[in-house]
């Protein structure tokens, strides 16, 4: 990700300050001048949190970071204590501006782009897709989440406060969430997240979402059919046969009415007969529904009693086992001393002891019998509930039809037509209604078989998921086994340590960086594997700072070699922290000579921002332009970050 800082425009209560940047920018001077605050404000504009100094708390108003992302000029504006930033950029001679969350997304901000936060926008402007990684490293069915710009930026900004206390959140003492994200970022830089791995992961997520959608729809349909009492083709066919019988009788009655062979009664007569029939059916169904509900309640009570009996039985058995070995000398109730008893009698009650040798076997048989009874009752309860649902649905259907019959009867009584015409019309209505209901049921006959088809499709997708999962596992293993970049990282890191003249490191030493932690260790052939040099066991804080700075430079060297999509920006705040430039002049000089040599060669495409106590100028032979700024508190000649500020 090509990034080039141009300037940092700061608004303070009494001054406007513009800090320009070149490809190599160096801030140096006494403490308290605001050097580290420059790095923190850059990080703040790029979505970071800022722990403000006393001066910034009093005077800071807003910051605007001007930079190039890819080939696009971009400006990021952020007020003090704001969770959002205003980003403006130019593209194809057009100017765009958007208010966007600095960190936490709140939904898509730019329609059709997937941009939800500043991190997404930076990837979008750089013409890159945000890399995706699994949310959980243990669950294969976990969703994919985006690896953010902030995760990669841990390897681009070495904060002064954490220079000698934290190693890129990779150590065991690091925050677990940050550690996993840092490991994901490191794997991405190394190329362990290959395109094939990303493709398989995307396919797996798509298949899983399809399968879950199919299963959700199928389960909803299954519940609907069970609630309607039509969960099988046989039940639907039986219902159709009943309706066909009613249809045949209605058609015969309609034909008889048209042939003048009917009873010459009025349509209200048939409606009244149908109303009485429905009322009787509703009454019978209500009675049956009440009986089934009573059976369900009684069965549930029986199940609860058996379950309580099982609990009481276990408690009694446990109490007997606990108290069996107790030698009572006093009554547990009144505390009086117990009289002597026969050895075969209970010491408390004096009754003959029950033979407890067979108790465990009896207890097991009784427990299994209770479980079997509860299981049988649960099955019966499920049948009763299905029966109750069927009766309830049939009752609702009859009540609906009864309401329609009553309404039509009311209308018919108001519009008293001729007996012949009203009778024919009524029969025709019945025929049409029954034909529609039969047609609906005929369509529903396909639904149970459709369920089987949906389940089969879900199983097929599950098989495809399993196949993709196997391929993904193989692709990940293959990517992890390709340690070419990891070996190159080890070589480059040893080179950086040697060029920086890191104390105790020799040409004969070798570096190992092993997965899954990727923590570098330096081994000496003189002591073998008995002792290693690592960040955690470096006793000196100064050594830790140089060690960490060398590792960051190494990562950017490797990124340049393999074309890793990491921001082309490296901010190192106080690499000589806890180191005296005079007492350790060789380390100070060698480290900066290495930095300048890399800036002139391998890291030509990387922008470096360095903050330190003292300034080391590059050799004239390197032909490097360094924008250096000397800063001192309360100085007019070398003004601090807030030029007018005087105080702590």
PDB file of N, CA and C in Angstrom, residues 432-487:
ATOM      1  N   UNK A 432     -67.565 -24.053  -5.896  1.00  0.00           N
ATOM      2  CA  UNK A 432     -66.363 -23.261  -6.168  1.00  0.00           C
ATOM      3  C   UNK A 432     -65.421 -23.250  -4.975  1.00  0.00           C
ATOM      4  N   UNK A 433     -65.978 -23.106  -3.755  1.00  0.00           N
ATOM      5  CA  UNK A 433     -65.145 -23.078  -2.544  1.00  0.00           C
ATOM      6  C   UNK A 433     -64.434 -24.411  -2.342  1.00  0.00           C
ATOM      7  N   UNK A 434     -65.170 -25.516  -2.536  1.00  0.00           N
ATOM      8  CA  UNK A 434     -64.558 -26.834  -2.346  1.00  0.00           C
ATOM      9  C   UNK A 434     -63.498 -27.113  -3.413  1.00  0.00           C
ATOM     10  N   UNK A 435     -63.761 -26.703  -4.638  1.00  0.00           N
ATOM     11  CA  UNK A 435     -62.777 -26.903  -5.709  1.00  0.00           C
ATOM     12  C   UNK A 435     -61.483 -26.128  -5.410  1.00  0.00           C
ATOM     13  N   UNK A 436     -61.622 -24.904  -4.886  1.00  0.00           N
ATOM     14  CA  UNK A 436     -60.446 -24.114  -4.551  1.00  0.00           C
ATOM     15  C   UNK A 436     -59.645 -24.758  -3.420  1.00  0.00           C
ATOM     16  N   UNK A 437     -60.363 -25.263  -2.419  1.00  0.00           N
ATOM     17  CA  UNK A 437     -59.672 -25.906  -1.296  1.00  0.00           C
ATOM     18  C   UNK A 437     -58.967 -27.183  -1.747  1.00  0.00           C
ATOM     19  N   UNK A 438     -59.599 -27.931  -2.639  1.00  0.00           N
ATOM     20  CA  UNK A 438     -58.948 -29.145  -3.148  1.00  0.00           C
ATOM     21  C   UNK A 438     -57.712 -28.785  -3.965  1.00  0.00           C
ATOM     22  N   UNK A 439     -57.832 -27.729  -4.786  1.00  0.00           N
ATOM     23  CA  UNK A 439     -56.677 -27.307  -5.600  1.00  0.00           C
ATOM     24  C   UNK A 439     -55.512 -26.870  -4.704  1.00  0.00           C
ATOM     25  N   UNK A 440     -55.845 -26.145  -3.614  1.00  0.00           N
ATOM     26  CA  UNK A 440     -54.790 -25.727  -2.687  1.00  0.00           C
ATOM     27  C   UNK A 440     -54.096 -26.925  -2.054  1.00  0.00           C
ATOM     28  N   UNK A 441     -54.894 -27.917  -1.667  1.00  0.00           N
ATOM     29  CA  UNK A 441     -54.304 -29.118  -1.067  1.00  0.00           C
ATOM     30  C   UNK A 441     -53.481 -29.907  -2.078  1.00  0.00           C
ATOM     31  N   UNK A 442     -53.926 -29.924  -3.334  1.00  0.00           N
ATOM     32  CA  UNK A 442     -53.147 -30.612  -4.371  1.00  0.00           C
ATOM     33  C   UNK A 442     -51.767 -29.967  -4.510  1.00  0.00           C
ATOM     34  N   UNK A 443     -51.751 -28.625  -4.423  1.00  0.00           N
ATOM     35  CA  UNK A 443     -50.461 -27.933  -4.473  1.00  0.00           C
ATOM     36  C   UNK A 443     -49.611 -28.248  -3.243  1.00  0.00           C
ATOM     37  N   UNK A 444     -50.273 -28.362  -2.093  1.00  0.00           N
ATOM     38  CA  UNK A 444     -49.529 -28.658  -0.866  1.00  0.00           C
ATOM     39  C   UNK A 444     -48.953 -30.062  -0.850  1.00  0.00           C
ATOM     40  N   UNK A 445     -49.503 -30.960  -1.693  1.00  0.00           N
ATOM     41  CA  UNK A 445     -48.963 -32.325  -1.739  1.00  0.00           C
ATOM     42  C   UNK A 445     -47.495 -32.331  -2.144  1.00  0.00           C
ATOM     43  N   UNK A 446     -47.091 -31.292  -2.880  1.00  0.00           N
ATOM     44  CA  UNK A 446     -45.702 -31.230  -3.331  1.00  0.00           C
ATOM     45  C   UNK A 446     -44.759 -30.737  -2.237  1.00  0.00           C
ATOM     46  N   UNK A 447     -45.326 -30.098  -1.199  1.00  0.00           N
ATOM     47  CA  UNK A 447     -44.460 -29.487  -0.191  1.00  0.00           C
ATOM     48  C   UNK A 447     -43.640 -30.499   0.610  1.00  0.00           C
ATOM     49  N   UNK A 448     -44.250 -31.613   1.106  1.00  0.00           N
ATOM     50  CA  UNK A 448     -43.412 -32.574   1.843  1.00  0.00           C
ATOM     51  C   UNK A 448     -42.257 -33.132   1.015  1.00  0.00           C
ATOM     52  N   UNK A 449     -42.535 -33.419  -0.280  1.00  0.00           N
ATOM     53  CA  UNK A 449     -41.432 -33.896  -1.125  1.00  0.00           C
ATOM     54  C   UNK A 449     -40.423 -32.775  -1.378  1.00  0.00           C
ATOM     55  N   UNK A 450     -40.929 -31.528  -1.410  1.00  0.00           N
ATOM     56  CA  UNK A 450     -40.018 -30.387  -1.562  1.00  0.00           C
ATOM     57  C   UNK A 450     -39.087 -30.278  -0.359  1.00  0.00           C
ATOM     58  N   UNK A 451     -39.615 -30.617   0.825  1.00  0.00           N
ATOM     59  CA  UNK A 451     -38.756 -30.624   2.008  1.00  0.00           C
ATOM     60  C   UNK A 451     -37.593 -31.582   1.835  1.00  0.00           C
ATOM     61  N   UNK A 452     -37.900 -32.774   1.346  1.00  0.00           N
ATOM     62  CA  UNK A 452     -36.835 -33.764   1.136  1.00  0.00           C
ATOM     63  C   UNK A 452     -35.807 -33.243   0.134  1.00  0.00           C
ATOM     64  N   UNK A 453     -36.283 -32.564  -0.926  1.00  0.00           N
ATOM     65  CA  UNK A 453     -35.370 -32.017  -1.919  1.00  0.00           C
ATOM     66  C   UNK A 453     -34.473 -30.936  -1.311  1.00  0.00           C
ATOM     67  N   UNK A 454     -35.085 -30.098  -0.454  1.00  0.00           N
ATOM     68  CA  UNK A 454     -34.305 -29.028   0.176  1.00  0.00           C
ATOM     69  C   UNK A 454     -33.247 -29.609   1.111  1.00  0.00           C
ATOM     70  N   UNK A 455     -33.663 -30.628   1.888  1.00  0.00           N
ATOM     71  CA  UNK A 455     -32.683 -31.267   2.777  1.00  0.00           C
ATOM     72  C   UNK A 455     -31.567 -31.923   1.970  1.00  0.00           C
ATOM     73  N   UNK A 456     -31.924 -32.530   0.843  1.00  0.00           N
ATOM     74  CA  UNK A 456     -30.913 -33.161  -0.010  1.00  0.00           C
ATOM     75  C   UNK A 456     -29.950 -32.115  -0.565  1.00  0.00           C
ATOM     76  N   UNK A 457     -30.505 -30.944  -0.959  1.00  0.00           N
ATOM     77  CA  UNK A 457     -29.643 -29.879  -1.469  1.00  0.00           C
ATOM     78  C   UNK A 457     -28.698 -29.373  -0.377  1.00  0.00           C
ATOM     79  N   UNK A 458     -29.237 -29.239   0.862  1.00  0.00           N
ATOM     80  CA  UNK A 458     -28.393 -28.807   1.980  1.00  0.00           C
ATOM     81  C   UNK A 458     -27.280 -29.826   2.245  1.00  0.00           C
ATOM     82  N   UNK A 459     -27.631 -31.129   2.157  1.00  0.00           N
ATOM     83  CA  UNK A 459     -26.603 -32.169   2.344  1.00  0.00           C
ATOM     84  C   UNK A 459     -25.548 -32.094   1.251  1.00  0.00           C
ATOM     85  N   UNK A 460     -26.010 -31.816   0.018  1.00  0.00           N
ATOM     86  CA  UNK A 460     -25.062 -31.702  -1.092  1.00  0.00           C
ATOM     87  C   UNK A 460     -24.103 -30.530  -0.871  1.00  0.00           C
ATOM     88  N   UNK A 461     -24.659 -29.405  -0.398  1.00  0.00           N
ATOM     89  CA  UNK A 461     -23.811 -28.243  -0.122  1.00  0.00           C
ATOM     90  C   UNK A 461     -22.850 -28.554   1.021  1.00  0.00           C
ATOM     91  N   UNK A 462     -23.340 -29.310   2.032  1.00  0.00           N
ATOM     92  CA  UNK A 462     -22.469 -29.680   3.150  1.00  0.00           C
ATOM     93  C   UNK A 462     -21.294 -30.533   2.668  1.00  0.00           C
ATOM     94  N   UNK A 463     -21.573 -31.436   1.709  1.00  0.00           N
ATOM     95  CA  UNK A 463     -20.492 -32.251   1.142  1.00  0.00           C
ATOM     96  C   UNK A 463     -19.485 -31.368   0.400  1.00  0.00           C
ATOM     97  N   UNK A 464     -20.023 -30.383  -0.351  1.00  0.00           N
ATOM     98  CA  UNK A 464     -19.142 -29.466  -1.064  1.00  0.00           C
ATOM     99  C   UNK A 464     -18.323 -28.630  -0.079  1.00  0.00           C
ATOM    100  N   UNK A 465     -18.980 -28.239   1.034  1.00  0.00           N
ATOM    101  CA  UNK A 465     -18.256 -27.513   2.083  1.00  0.00           C
ATOM    102  C   UNK A 465     -17.101 -28.350   2.619  1.00  0.00           C
ATOM    103  N   UNK A 466     -17.392 -29.623   2.882  1.00  0.00           N
ATOM    104  CA  UNK A 466     -16.348 -30.506   3.417  1.00  0.00           C
ATOM    105  C   UNK A 466     -15.183 -30.615   2.443  1.00  0.00           C
ATOM    106  N   UNK A 467     -15.514 -30.690   1.135  1.00  0.00           N
ATOM    107  CA  UNK A 467     -14.458 -30.774   0.123  1.00  0.00           C
ATOM    108  C   UNK A 467     -13.622 -29.493   0.105  1.00  0.00           C
ATOM    109  N   UNK A 468     -14.302 -28.328   0.125  1.00  0.00           N
ATOM    110  CA  UNK A 468     -13.580 -27.043   0.139  1.00  0.00           C
ATOM    111  C   UNK A 468     -12.757 -26.910   1.416  1.00  0.00           C
ATOM    112  N   UNK A 469     -13.328 -27.392   2.540  1.00  0.00           N
ATOM    113  CA  UNK A 469     -12.607 -27.305   3.800  1.00  0.00           C
ATOM    114  C   UNK A 469     -11.315 -28.120   3.759  1.00  0.00           C
ATOM    115  N   UNK A 470     -11.385 -29.316   3.120  1.00  0.00           N
ATOM    116  CA  UNK A 470     -10.169 -30.129   2.990  1.00  0.00           C
ATOM    117  C   UNK A 470      -9.134 -29.427   2.112  1.00  0.00           C
ATOM    118  N   UNK A 471      -9.620 -28.852   1.002  1.00  0.00           N
ATOM    119  CA  UNK A 471      -8.697 -28.136   0.120  1.00  0.00           C
ATOM    120  C   UNK A 471      -8.094 -26.926   0.821  1.00  0.00           C
ATOM    121  N   UNK A 472      -8.930 -26.233   1.619  1.00  0.00           N
ATOM    122  CA  UNK A 472      -8.451 -25.061   2.348  1.00  0.00           C
ATOM    123  C   UNK A 472      -7.381 -25.453   3.361  1.00  0.00           C
ATOM    124  N   UNK A 473      -7.628 -26.571   4.052  1.00  0.00           N
ATOM    125  CA  UNK A 473      -6.650 -27.047   5.031  1.00  0.00           C
ATOM    126  C   UNK A 473      -5.319 -27.378   4.353  1.00  0.00           C
ATOM    127  N   UNK A 474      -5.422 -28.031   3.180  1.00  0.00           N
ATOM    128  CA  UNK A 474      -4.199 -28.375   2.441  1.00  0.00           C
ATOM    129  C   UNK A 474      -3.484 -27.117   1.949  1.00  0.00           C
ATOM    130  N   UNK A 475      -4.291 -26.135   1.471  1.00  0.00           N
ATOM    131  CA  UNK A 475      -3.688 -24.888   0.968  1.00  0.00           C
ATOM    132  C   UNK A 475      -2.999 -24.127   2.097  1.00  0.00           C
ATOM    133  N   UNK A 476      -3.643 -24.103   3.288  1.00  0.00           N
ATOM    134  CA  UNK A 476      -3.018 -23.424   4.425  1.00  0.00           C
ATOM    135  C   UNK A 476      -1.720 -24.131   4.823  1.00  0.00           C
ATOM    136  N   UNK A 477      -1.794 -25.466   4.870  1.00  0.00           N
ATOM    137  CA  UNK A 477      -0.591 -26.219   5.244  1.00  0.00           C
ATOM    138  C   UNK A 477       0.536 -25.972   4.247  1.00  0.00           C
ATOM    139  N   UNK A 478       0.165 -25.937   2.964  1.00  0.00           N
ATOM    140  CA  UNK A 478       1.171 -25.692   1.927  1.00  0.00           C
ATOM    141  C   UNK A 478       1.775 -24.303   2.079  1.00  0.00           C
ATOM    142  N   UNK A 479       0.909 -23.310   2.370  1.00  0.00           N
ATOM    143  CA  UNK A 479       1.415 -21.943   2.542  1.00  0.00           C
ATOM    144  C   UNK A 479       2.330 -21.847   3.759  1.00  0.00           C
ATOM    145  N   UNK A 480       1.946 -22.546   4.857  1.00  0.00           N
ATOM    146  CA  UNK A 480       2.768 -22.508   6.062  1.00  0.00           C
ATOM    147  C   UNK A 480       4.100 -23.223   5.853  1.00  0.00           C
ATOM    148  N   UNK A 481       4.084 -24.279   5.011  1.00  0.00           N
ATOM    149  CA  UNK A 481       5.324 -25.037   4.782  1.00  0.00           C
ATOM    150  C   UNK A 481       6.307 -24.273   3.895  1.00  0.00           C
ATOM    151  N   UNK A 482       5.758 -23.352   3.101  1.00  0.00           N
ATOM    152  CA  UNK A 482       6.643 -22.564   2.243  1.00  0.00           C
ATOM    153  C   UNK A 482       7.326 -21.506   3.112  1.00  0.00           C
ATOM    154  N   UNK A 483       8.480 -21.872   3.647  1.00  0.00           N
ATOM    155  CA  UNK A 483       9.169 -20.993   4.593  1.00  0.00           C
ATOM    156  C   UNK A 483      10.242 -20.150   3.912  1.00  0.00           C
ATOM    157  N   UNK A 484      10.142 -20.018   2.593  1.00  0.00           N
ATOM    158  CA  UNK A 484      11.144 -19.228   1.870  1.00  0.00           C
ATOM    159  C   UNK A 484      11.226 -17.811   2.412  1.00  0.00           C
ATOM    160  N   UNK A 485      10.055 -17.160   2.546  1.00  0.00           N
ATOM    161  CA  UNK A 485      10.052 -15.780   3.038  1.00  0.00           C
ATOM    162  C   UNK A 485      10.484 -15.709   4.497  1.00  0.00           C
ATOM    163  N   UNK A 486      10.116 -16.736   5.277  1.00  0.00           N
ATOM    164  CA  UNK A 486      10.496 -16.751   6.682  1.00  0.00           C
ATOM    165  C   UNK A 486      12.020 -16.888   6.825  1.00  0.00           C
ATOM    166  N   UNK A 487      12.615 -17.752   6.013  1.00  0.00           N
ATOM    167  CA  UNK A 487      14.080 -17.907   6.047  1.00  0.00           C
ATOM    168  C   UNK A 487      14.771 -16.608   5.607  1.00  0.00           C
TER     169      UNK A 487
END
